[in-house]
Each structure stands twice: as structure tokens, then as C-alpha cells.
Short mmCIF file of C-alpha atoms in Angstrom, two decimals:
data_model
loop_
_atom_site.label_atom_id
_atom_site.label_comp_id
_atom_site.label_asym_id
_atom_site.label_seq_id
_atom_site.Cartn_x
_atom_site.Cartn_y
_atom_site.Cartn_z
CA UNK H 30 -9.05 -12.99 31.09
CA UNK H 31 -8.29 -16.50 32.09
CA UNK H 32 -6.09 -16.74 28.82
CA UNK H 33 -4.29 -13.93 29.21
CA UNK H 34 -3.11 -13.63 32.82
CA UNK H 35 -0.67 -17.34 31.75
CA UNK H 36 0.25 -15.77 29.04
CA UNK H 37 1.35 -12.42 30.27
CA UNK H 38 2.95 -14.21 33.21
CA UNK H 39 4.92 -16.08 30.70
CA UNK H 40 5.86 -13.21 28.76
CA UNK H 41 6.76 -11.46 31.71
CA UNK H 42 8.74 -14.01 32.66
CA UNK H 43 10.67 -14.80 29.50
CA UNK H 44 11.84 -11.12 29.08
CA UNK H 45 13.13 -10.91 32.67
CA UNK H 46 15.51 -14.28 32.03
CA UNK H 47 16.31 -13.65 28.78
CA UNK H 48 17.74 -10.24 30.05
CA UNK H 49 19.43 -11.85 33.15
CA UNK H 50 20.81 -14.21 31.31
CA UNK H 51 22.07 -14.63 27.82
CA UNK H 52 25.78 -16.51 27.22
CA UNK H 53 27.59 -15.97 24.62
CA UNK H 54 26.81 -19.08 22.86
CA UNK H 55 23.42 -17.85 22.77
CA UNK H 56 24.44 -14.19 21.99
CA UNK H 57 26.92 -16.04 18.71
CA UNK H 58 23.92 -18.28 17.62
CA UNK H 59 21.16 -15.76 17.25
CA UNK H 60 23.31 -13.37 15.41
CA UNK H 61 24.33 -16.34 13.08
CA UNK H 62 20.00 -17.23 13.09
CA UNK H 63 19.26 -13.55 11.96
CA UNK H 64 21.82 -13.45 9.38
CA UNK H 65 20.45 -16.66 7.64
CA UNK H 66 16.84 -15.69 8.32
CA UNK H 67 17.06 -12.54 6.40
CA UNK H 68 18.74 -13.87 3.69
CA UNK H 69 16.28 -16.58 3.64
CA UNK H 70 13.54 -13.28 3.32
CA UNK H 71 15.09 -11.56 0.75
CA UNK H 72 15.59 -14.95 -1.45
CA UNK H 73 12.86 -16.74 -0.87
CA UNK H 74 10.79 -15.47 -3.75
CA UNK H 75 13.25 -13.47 -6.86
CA UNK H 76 12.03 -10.65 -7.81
CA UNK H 77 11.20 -10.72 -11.45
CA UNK H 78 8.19 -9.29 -13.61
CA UNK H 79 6.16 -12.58 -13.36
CA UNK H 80 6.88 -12.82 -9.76
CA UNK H 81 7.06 -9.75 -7.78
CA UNK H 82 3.64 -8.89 -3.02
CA UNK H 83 1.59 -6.63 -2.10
CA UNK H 84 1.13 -4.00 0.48
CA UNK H 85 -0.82 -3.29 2.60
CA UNK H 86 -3.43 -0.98 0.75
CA UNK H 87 -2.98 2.16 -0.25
CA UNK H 88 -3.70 1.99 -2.67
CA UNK H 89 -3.33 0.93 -1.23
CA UNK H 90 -3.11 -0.60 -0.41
CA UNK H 91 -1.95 -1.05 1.27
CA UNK H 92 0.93 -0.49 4.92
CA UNK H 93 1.62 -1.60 8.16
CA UNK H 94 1.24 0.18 11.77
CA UNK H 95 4.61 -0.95 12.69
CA UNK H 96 6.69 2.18 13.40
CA UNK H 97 9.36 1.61 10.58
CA UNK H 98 13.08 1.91 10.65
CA UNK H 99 14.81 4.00 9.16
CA UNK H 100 17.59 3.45 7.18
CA UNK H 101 20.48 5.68 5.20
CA UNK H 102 21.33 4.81 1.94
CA UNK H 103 23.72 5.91 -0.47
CA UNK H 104 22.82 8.74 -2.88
CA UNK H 105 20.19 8.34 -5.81
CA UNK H 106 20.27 9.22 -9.18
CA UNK H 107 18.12 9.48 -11.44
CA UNK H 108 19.64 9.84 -15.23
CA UNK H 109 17.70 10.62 -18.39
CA UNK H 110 20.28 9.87 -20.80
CA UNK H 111 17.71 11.84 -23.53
CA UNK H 112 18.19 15.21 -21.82
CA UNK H 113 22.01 14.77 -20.54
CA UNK H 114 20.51 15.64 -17.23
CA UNK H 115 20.68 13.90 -13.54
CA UNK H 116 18.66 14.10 -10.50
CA UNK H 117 20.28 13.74 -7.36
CA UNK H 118 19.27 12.83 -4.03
CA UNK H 119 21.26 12.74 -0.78
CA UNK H 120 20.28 10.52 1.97
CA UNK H 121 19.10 13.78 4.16
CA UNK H 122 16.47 14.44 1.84
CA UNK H 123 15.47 10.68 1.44
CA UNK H 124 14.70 9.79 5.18
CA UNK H 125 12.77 13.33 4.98
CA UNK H 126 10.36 12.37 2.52
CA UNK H 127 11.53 14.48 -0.42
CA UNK H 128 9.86 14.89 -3.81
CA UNK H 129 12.23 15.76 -6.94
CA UNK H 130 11.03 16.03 -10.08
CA UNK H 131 13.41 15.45 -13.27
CA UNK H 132 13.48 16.66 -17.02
CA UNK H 133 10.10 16.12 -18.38
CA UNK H 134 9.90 13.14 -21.03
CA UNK H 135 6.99 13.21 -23.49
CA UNK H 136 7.66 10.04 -24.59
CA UNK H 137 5.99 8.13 -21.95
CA UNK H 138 2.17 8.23 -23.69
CA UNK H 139 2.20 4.30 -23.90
CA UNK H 140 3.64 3.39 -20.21
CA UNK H 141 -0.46 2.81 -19.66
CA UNK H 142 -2.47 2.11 -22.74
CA UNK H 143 -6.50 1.23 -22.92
CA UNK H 144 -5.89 -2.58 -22.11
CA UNK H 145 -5.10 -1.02 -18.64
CA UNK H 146 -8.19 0.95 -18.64
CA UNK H 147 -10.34 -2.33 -19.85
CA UNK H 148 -9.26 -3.92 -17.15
CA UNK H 149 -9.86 -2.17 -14.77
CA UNK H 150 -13.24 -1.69 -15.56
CA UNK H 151 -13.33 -5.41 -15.38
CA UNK H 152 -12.40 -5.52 -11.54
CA UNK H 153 -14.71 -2.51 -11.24
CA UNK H 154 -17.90 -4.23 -12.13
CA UNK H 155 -16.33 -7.95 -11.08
CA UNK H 156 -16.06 -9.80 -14.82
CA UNK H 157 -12.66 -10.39 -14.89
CA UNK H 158 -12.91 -14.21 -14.32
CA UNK H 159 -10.85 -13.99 -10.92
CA UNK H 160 -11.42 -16.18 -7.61
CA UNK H 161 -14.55 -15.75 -4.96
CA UNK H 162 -13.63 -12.34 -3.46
CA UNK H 163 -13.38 -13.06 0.72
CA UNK H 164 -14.24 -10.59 3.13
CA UNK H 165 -11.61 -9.39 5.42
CA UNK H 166 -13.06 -5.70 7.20
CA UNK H 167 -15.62 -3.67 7.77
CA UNK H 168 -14.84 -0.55 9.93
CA UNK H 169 -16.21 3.19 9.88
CA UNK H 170 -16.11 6.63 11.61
CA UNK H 171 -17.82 9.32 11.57
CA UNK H 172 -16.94 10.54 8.00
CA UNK H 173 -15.63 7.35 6.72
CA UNK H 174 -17.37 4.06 6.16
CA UNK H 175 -14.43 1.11 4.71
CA UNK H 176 -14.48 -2.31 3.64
CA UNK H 177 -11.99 -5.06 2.40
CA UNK H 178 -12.04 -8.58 0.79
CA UNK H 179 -9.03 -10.43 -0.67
CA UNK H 180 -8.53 -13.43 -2.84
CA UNK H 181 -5.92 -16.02 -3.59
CA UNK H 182 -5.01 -16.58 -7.27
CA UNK H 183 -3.72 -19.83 -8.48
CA UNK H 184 -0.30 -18.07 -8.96
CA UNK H 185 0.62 -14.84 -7.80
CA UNK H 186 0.39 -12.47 -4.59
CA UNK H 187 -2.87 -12.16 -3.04
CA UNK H 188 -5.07 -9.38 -4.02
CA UNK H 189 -7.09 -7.03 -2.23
CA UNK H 190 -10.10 -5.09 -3.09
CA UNK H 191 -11.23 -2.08 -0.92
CA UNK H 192 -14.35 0.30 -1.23
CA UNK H 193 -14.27 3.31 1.05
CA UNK H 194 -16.09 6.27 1.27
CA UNK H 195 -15.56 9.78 1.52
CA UNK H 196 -18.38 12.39 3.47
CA UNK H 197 -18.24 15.79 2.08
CA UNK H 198 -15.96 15.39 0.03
CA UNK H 199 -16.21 15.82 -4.16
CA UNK H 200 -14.58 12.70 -6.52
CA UNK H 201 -12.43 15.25 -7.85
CA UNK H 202 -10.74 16.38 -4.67
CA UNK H 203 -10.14 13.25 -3.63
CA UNK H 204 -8.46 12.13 -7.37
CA UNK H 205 -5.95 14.83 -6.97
CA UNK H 206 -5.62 13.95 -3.33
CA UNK H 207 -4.33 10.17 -4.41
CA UNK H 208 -2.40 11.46 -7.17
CA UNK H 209 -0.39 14.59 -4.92
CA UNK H 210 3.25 12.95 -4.29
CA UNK H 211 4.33 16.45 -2.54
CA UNK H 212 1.55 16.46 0.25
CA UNK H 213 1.44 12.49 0.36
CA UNK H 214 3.85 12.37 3.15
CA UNK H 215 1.94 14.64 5.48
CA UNK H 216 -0.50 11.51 5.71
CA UNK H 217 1.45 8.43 4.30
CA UNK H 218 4.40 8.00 6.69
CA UNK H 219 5.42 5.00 4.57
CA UNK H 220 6.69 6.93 1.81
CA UNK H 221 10.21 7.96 2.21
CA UNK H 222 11.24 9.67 -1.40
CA UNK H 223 9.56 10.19 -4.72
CA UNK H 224 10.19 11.58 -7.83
CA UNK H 225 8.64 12.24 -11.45
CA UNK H 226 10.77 10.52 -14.04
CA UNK H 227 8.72 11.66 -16.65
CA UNK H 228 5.29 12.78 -17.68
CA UNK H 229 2.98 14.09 -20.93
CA UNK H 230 1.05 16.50 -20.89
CA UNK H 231 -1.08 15.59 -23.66
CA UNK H 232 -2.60 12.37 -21.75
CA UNK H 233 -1.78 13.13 -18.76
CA UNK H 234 0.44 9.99 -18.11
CA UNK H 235 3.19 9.76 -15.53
CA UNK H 236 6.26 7.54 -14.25
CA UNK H 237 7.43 8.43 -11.31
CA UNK H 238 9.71 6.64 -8.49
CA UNK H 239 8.77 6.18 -4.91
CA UNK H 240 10.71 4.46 -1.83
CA UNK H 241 8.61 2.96 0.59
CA UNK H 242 9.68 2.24 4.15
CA UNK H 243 8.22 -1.15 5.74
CA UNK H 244 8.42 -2.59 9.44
CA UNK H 245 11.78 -4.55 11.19
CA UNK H 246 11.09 -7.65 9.24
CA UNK H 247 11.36 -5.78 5.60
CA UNK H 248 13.96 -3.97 3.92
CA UNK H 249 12.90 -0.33 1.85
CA UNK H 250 11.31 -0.76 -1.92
CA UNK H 251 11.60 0.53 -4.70
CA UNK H 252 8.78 1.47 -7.15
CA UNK H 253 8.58 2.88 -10.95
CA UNK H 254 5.40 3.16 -11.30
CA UNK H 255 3.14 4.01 -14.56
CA UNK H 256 -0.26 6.22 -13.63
CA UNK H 257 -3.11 7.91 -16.33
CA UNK H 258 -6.39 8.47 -15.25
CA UNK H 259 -9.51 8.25 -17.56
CA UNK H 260 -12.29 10.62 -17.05
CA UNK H 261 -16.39 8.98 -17.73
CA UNK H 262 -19.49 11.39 -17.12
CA UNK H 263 -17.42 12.41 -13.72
CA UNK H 264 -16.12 9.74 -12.45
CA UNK H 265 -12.11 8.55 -12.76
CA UNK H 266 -10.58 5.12 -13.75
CA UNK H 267 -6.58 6.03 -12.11
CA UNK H 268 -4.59 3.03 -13.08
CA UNK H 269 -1.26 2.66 -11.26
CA UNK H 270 1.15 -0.13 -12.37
CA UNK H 271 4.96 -1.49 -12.17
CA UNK H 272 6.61 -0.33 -15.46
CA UNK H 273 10.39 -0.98 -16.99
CA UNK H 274 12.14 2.40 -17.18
CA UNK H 275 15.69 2.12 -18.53
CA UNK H 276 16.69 5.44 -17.48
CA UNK H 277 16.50 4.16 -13.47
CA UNK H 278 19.28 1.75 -13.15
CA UNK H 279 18.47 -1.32 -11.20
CA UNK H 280 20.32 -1.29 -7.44
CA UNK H 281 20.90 -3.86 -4.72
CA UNK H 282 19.34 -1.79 -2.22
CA UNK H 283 16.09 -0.85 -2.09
CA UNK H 284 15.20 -4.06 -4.02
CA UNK H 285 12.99 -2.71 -6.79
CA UNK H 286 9.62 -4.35 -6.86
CA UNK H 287 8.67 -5.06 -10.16
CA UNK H 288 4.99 -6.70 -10.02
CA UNK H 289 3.00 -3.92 -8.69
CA UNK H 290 -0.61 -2.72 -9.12
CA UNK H 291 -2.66 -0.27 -7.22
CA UNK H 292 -5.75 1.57 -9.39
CA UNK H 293 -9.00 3.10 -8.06
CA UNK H 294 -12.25 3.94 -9.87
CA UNK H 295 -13.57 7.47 -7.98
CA UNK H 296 -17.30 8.81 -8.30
CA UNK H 297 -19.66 10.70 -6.37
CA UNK H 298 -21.81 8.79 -4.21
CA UNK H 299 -25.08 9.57 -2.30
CA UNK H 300 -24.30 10.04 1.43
CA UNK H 301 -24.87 7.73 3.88
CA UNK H 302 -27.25 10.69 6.01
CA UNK H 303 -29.75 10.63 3.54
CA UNK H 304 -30.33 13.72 2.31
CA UNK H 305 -30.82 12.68 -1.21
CA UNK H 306 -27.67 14.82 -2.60
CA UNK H 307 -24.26 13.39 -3.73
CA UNK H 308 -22.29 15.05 -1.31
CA UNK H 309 -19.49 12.10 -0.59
CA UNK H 310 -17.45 10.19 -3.07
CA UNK H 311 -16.67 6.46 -3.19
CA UNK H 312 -13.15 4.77 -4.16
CA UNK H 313 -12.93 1.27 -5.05
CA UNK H 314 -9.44 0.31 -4.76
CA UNK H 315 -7.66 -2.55 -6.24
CA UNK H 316 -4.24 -3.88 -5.16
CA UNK H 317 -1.64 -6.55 -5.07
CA UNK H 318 2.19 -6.70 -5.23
CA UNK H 319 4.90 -8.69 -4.80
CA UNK H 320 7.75 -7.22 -2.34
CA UNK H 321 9.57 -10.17 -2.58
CA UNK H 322 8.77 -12.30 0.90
CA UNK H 323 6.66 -14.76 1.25
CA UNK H 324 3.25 -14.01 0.31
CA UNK H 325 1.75 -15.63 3.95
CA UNK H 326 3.92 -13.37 5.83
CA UNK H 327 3.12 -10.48 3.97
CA UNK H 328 -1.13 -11.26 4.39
CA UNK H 329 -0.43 -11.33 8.09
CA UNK H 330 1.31 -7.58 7.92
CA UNK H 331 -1.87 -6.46 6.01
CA UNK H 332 -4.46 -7.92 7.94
CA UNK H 333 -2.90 -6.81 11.10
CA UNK H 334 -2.11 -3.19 9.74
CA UNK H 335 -4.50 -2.63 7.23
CA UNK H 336 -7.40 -0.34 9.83
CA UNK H 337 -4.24 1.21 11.14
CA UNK H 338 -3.12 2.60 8.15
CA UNK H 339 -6.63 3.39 6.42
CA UNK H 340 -7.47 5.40 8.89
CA UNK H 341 -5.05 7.85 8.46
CA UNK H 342 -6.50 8.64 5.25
CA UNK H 343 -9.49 10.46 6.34
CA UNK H 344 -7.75 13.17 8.18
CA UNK H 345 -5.17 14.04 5.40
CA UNK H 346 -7.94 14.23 3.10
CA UNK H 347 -9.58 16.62 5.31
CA UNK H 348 -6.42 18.81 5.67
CA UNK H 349 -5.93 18.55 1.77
CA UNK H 350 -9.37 20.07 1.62
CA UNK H 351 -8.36 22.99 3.78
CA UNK H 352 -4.92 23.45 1.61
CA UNK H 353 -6.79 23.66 -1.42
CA UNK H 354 -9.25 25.82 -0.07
CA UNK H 355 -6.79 28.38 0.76
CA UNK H 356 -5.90 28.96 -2.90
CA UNK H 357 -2.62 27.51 -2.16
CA UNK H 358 -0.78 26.77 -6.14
CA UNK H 359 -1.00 23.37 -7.04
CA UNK H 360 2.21 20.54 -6.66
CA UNK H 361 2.95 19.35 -10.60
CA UNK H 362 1.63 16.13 -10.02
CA UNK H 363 -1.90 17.63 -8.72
CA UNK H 364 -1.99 19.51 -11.89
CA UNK H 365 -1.12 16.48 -14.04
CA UNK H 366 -3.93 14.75 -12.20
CA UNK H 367 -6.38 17.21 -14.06
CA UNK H 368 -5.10 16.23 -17.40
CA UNK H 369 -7.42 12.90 -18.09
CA UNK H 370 -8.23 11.14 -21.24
CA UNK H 371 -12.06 12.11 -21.44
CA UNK H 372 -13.85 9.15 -23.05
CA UNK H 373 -17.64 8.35 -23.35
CA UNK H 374 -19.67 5.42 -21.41
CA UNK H 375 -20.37 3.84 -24.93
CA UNK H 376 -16.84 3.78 -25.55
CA UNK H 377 -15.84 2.29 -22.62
CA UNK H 378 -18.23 -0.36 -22.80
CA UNK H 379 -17.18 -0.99 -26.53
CA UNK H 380 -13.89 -2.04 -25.47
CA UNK H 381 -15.49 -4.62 -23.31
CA UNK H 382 -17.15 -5.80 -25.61
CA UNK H 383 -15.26 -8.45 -27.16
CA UNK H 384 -14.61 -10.02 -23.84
CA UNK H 385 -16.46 -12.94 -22.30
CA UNK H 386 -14.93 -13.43 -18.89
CA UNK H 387 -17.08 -14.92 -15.67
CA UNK H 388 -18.05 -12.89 -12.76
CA UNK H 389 -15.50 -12.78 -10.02
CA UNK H 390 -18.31 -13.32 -6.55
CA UNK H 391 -17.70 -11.55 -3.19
CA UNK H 392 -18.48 -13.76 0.01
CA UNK H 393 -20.26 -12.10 2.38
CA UNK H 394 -18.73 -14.12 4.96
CA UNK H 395 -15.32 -13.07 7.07
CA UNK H 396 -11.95 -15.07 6.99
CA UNK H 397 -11.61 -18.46 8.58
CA UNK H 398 -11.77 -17.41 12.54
CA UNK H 399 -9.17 -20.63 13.12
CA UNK H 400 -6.38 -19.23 10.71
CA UNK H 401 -6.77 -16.12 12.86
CA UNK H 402 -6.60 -17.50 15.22
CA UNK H 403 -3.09 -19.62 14.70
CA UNK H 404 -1.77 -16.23 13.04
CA UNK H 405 -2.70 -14.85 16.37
CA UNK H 406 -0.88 -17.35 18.26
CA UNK H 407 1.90 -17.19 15.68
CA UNK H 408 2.66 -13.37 16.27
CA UNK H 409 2.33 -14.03 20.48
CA UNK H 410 5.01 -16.58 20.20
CA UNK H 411 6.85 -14.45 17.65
CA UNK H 412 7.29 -12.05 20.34
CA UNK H 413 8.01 -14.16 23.25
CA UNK H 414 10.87 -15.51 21.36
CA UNK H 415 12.35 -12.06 20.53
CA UNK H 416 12.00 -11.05 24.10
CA UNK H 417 13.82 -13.73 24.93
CA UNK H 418 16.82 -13.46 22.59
CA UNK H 419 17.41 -9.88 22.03
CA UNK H 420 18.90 -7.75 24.38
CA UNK H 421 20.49 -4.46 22.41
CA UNK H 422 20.34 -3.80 18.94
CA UNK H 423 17.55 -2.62 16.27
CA UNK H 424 14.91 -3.72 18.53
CA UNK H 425 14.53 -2.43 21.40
CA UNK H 426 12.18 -2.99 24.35
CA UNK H 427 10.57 -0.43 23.83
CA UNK H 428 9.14 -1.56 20.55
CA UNK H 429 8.93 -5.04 21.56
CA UNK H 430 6.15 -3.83 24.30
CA UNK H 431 4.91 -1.46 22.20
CA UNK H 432 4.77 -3.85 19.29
CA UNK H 433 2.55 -6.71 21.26
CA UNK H 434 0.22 -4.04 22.64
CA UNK H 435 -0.84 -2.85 19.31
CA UNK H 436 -1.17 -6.30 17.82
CA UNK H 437 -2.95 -7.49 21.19
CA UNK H 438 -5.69 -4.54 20.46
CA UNK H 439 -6.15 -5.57 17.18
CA UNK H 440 -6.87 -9.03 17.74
CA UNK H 441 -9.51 -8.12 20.36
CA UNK H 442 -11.11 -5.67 17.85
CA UNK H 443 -13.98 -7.69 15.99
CA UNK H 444 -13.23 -7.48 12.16
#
């Protein structure tokens, strides 16, 4: 309490001058400040296919609790030059979280082949040779129990590794649940637009586009993402990656992100009452990406909004439950999630095989409490500062005071 009564006083203090009084010096320089400081975002780190951030989660993975702007931008197309057919999309439908679907494309089989699958099985049972895993969160409620490490690679975005489970609820259920663009933004206010660009329906695999809205200090993305599920004795490897699709032209805005990978492994699970029967279902997420800011930035928006957003999950799952029990007809991509590549547990562990990688470790102890710390003191001063210098515009006060009480909470909130 000590602490915070100087600081609030000082906050207090710095919003009433910098309201009362702003010249227009002041007013010139910060405009000619944001200008080169979102430039400075959007440049710092090309986007490219060996160096593309993450999330937040969600795979996950990951989102922030920042109330995002909205923005309106031009029309979309998508064109499938195979077909002769477009998909259009005006910006009314795109800031109401529309799902289009285009001319189906069966040549898509190899967007995500078996090295995907091998690999993922790697981070599943922690052989892929990767860095000590560090552990970020542990949080539950009553039908939800999650957790969360990260790692740093020598090059690359950070990476995240969740394992959350599910009470009453079946793996299958929640596969299709992951995999449902159309009901997605009932529970995922992040995603602004999708569509299916194409899909098989012999192995199941899809490419579809999404456009993901992100907080004040990042512009939309875009995604074209790959996605197949395999299907083992009940359980689901559902790879997710950034794939090249020639039939999506490249645009300015959203920036496209190109390195992007989000894949869970789904299986029943004993539940944590301990009645003996495998009534809830566990999903072991793995994620990283590269948005295009710099990566440090973008671990403070996940750490900060990582519970916020998870959260949210439980809740939509349980309302998907209650769709599907009402014998409502499936979306298209909820029936393609049904269409797996069954395979065997001998075959999966014959294409391991040949591989001799070391054990990636998971620390059982939390983040550095002095980094944050600093973050912490980062994000206070962040927000004195904008007090201070902004008077109308995108942010308002509203969100300003809204803004530090949410990140206040969270930093009082053990991890």
C-alpha cells in the first residue's frame, strides 16, 4: 500500500496536467513520435518465412485482454484462378467476424505431410532437442485446470507450450471445437474474418485464411494457415502451420504473418475428482509466431494476457457442448474435422524412429520475479507517459484507466 498511494498520486497527477496543459509544440512532437514509433514497429523485424511472433496462445495461443480496435479495411478477395471463381468480402462483414468459404480445391493433400505429424509427436513427448522449457502459469477453475512454460530459441520467436484440461468433456468434442471457424467467434473475440481456401476430403486437410485483431500497439494479421489432424487409438495430433498459397495475393495491410505454428495433441484424460473414469480430456498445445514486432514486446502482451484470454475458452466449450447437443447440422469445417488420417501407435513410433534428438526439460521453477518485475514497472511508466501526452484521439481515457486497472490486477495475481 505504501507503493502504491506515490504512485497513484503521481498518476493522478500527470493526467490532470497533461490535460490542462499541452502546447502545441508538444501536441506537433508527439504526433511526429507516434508516426516514427510505429514505423519503427512494423519494420523492426521483416516479415519473411525464416523470420516471422507469436500470439498469445490459442492455440493458442495465444491473445491479449486488451479490448482491440477496430479497423475498416478495403474489400478482400480471395481468387482461385483453378475454378475462375472469387470470394468477396466487404468490410461490414469483416469487423463482424464473418466466415466464407470458397471453391473447394483437392489439391491441397501435401500443405501438411507426416514430417509435420513427426514432429509434433516430438514436442508431445519432449525429444525434439529444444531449450529447458520455463514455467510461466498455473491457474484453474472449477472445470478447468491450465498451465504454461515458454522457451527462448537461439533464433526465432519464443515458444510456448500449454497443457489444459477439459472436465466433462470427450477429446472428440473438444477437436471439433478447435477446428469450428463458424462458432469460433462466439468465444475468440480476436478473430475478425476467416475463410476456407481450400480443403480434401480424402485426408481431411485444410487452408484456410483468418484475420486476427490485436491491441492499440498492433496492426490486424493475416494468416494462411495449413491444418490435418491424425487420429491414434482416440486421441488427435491437429497440426496447424503458416503455408504459401498463391491464390491469396500478398497485401500491405493486414501484414500477412508468415512463420506461424499452433498444433495440439487431444486425448481423454482421467478426471481430476477421482472417480476412476475418463470423463475430461487434456490438450497440450504448442505455439509460436512471428507477427512482426519485437519478440520482447510481444512476451510482455502474452504474459500479461495470456489467463485473460484462456479463460474464455472454458465457457465456449461448454456452450459448443449445448449446440451440438441440440442436433444442430454441423459448420463444414466441424465436419472436415472428422475426416482424420487414422494411423496405428506402431506406425507412429516407426517414423520416430530414425531420429536421435535430446530431451527438451521443463523447469519446475517460475520466471525470473526481477524481469517481472521491471516489465511491471515498464508498463506503469508506459502509461503515465500516455496519460500525459494524449489528450483526443484512438486512446481515450477511458481505456487508459481501464487499461492500468486490468494490468494492475494482474500483476497482483500470483502466477
Amino acid at each position: 500500500m505504501l507503493y502504491l498511494v506515490p504512485f497513484w498520486i503521481a498518476f493522478l497527477v500527470g493526467i490532470l496536467v497533461g490535460w490542462a496543459w499541452k502546447p502545441k509544440w508538444a501536441e506537433l512532437l508527439i504526433q511526429k513520435l507516434s508516426s516514427v514509433v510505429s514505423k519503427s514497429l512494423e519494420l523492426s523485424l521483416p516479415s519473411s518465412s525464416s523470420m516471422s511472433p507469436m500470439f498469445c496462445l490459442k492455440n493458442s495461443g495465444y491473445s491479449s485482454c486488451l479490448n482491440s480496435l477496430n479497423m475498416q479495411p478495403e474489400a478482400w478477395v480471395t481468387d482461385n484462378g483453378e475454378q475462375g471463381k472469387t470470394l468477396s468480402v466487404s468490410p461490414s462483414e469483416y469487423d463482424n467476424s464473418s466466415t466464407s468459404r470458397s471453391v473447394v480445391n483437392e489439391g491441397c493433400s501435401s500443405a501438411i505431410t507426416e514430417e509435420d505429424l513427426k514432429h509434433l509427436c516430438q514436442l508431445v513427448e519432449m525429444r525434439d532437442g529444444g531449450p529447458t522449457w520455463m514455467h510461466m502459469m498455473d491457474r484453474s477453475t472449477p472445470n478447468m485446470s491450465y498451465q504454461a512454460w515458454r522457451r527462448d530459441p537461439k533464433t526465432g520467436p519464443p515458444q510456448y507450450r500449454s497443457r489444459t484440461v477439459f472436465e466433462n468433456a470427450t477429446a472428440r468434442i473438444v477437436r471439433d471445437f478447435f477446428w469450428d471457424d463458424e462458432f469460433r467467434p462466439k468465444w475468440d473475440d480476436m478473430l475478425a474474418y476467416s475463410a476456407t481456401i481450400e480443403e480434401c476430403s480424402t485426408t481431411g486437410t485444410m487452408v484456410v485464411q483468418w484475420i486476427r485483431k490485436f491491441p492499440f500497439f498492433c496492426s490486424d494479421r493475416e494468416y494462411i494457415i495449413g491444418r490435418r489432424i491424425w487420429e491414434v487409438d482416440g486421441s488427435y495430433y491437429c497440426v496447424t502451420k503458416g503455408v504459401t498459397c498463391a491464390s491469396v495475393p500478398r497485401r500491405s495491410k493486414p501484414r500477412r504473418v508468415d512463420l506461424y505454428y499452433s498444433s495440439w495433441y487431444i486425448r481423454a484424460v482421467e478426471s481430476r475428482r477421482g472417480n476412476g473414469q475418463l470423463t475430461a480430456c487434456e490438450v497440450l498445445l504448442f505455439h509460436h509466431e512471428d507477427m512482426g514486432i519485437p519478440w520482447e514486446i510481444a512476451k510482455l502482451g502474452v504474459r500479461q494476457g495470456m489467463w485473460g484470454t484462456v479463460k474464455k475458452i472454458e465457457p465456449g466449450l461448454c456452450a459448443y457442448q449445448k449446440e451440438r447437443e441440440s442436433l444442430a447440422s454441423l459448420s463444414q469445417s466441424a465436419y472436415m474435422a472428422q475426416v482424420n488420417t487414422k494411423i496405428s501407435m506402431e506406425y507412429l513410433i516407426s517414423l520416430e524412429s530414425n531420429e536421435d534428438l535430446s530431451r527438451s526439460d521443463v523447469d519446475s521453477t517460475s520466471e525470473n520475479p526481477l524481469a517481472q518485475n521491471i516489465s511491471r514497472a515498464l508498463i506503469y511508466g508506459g502509461l503515465i507517459v500516455l496519460a500525459c501526452s494524449l489528450d483526443h484521439g484512438a486512446l481515450s481515457k477511458t481505456f487508459i484507466f481501464g487499461m492500468g486497472r486490468k494490468l494492475t490486477d494482474r500483476g497482483n495475481r500470483p502466477s
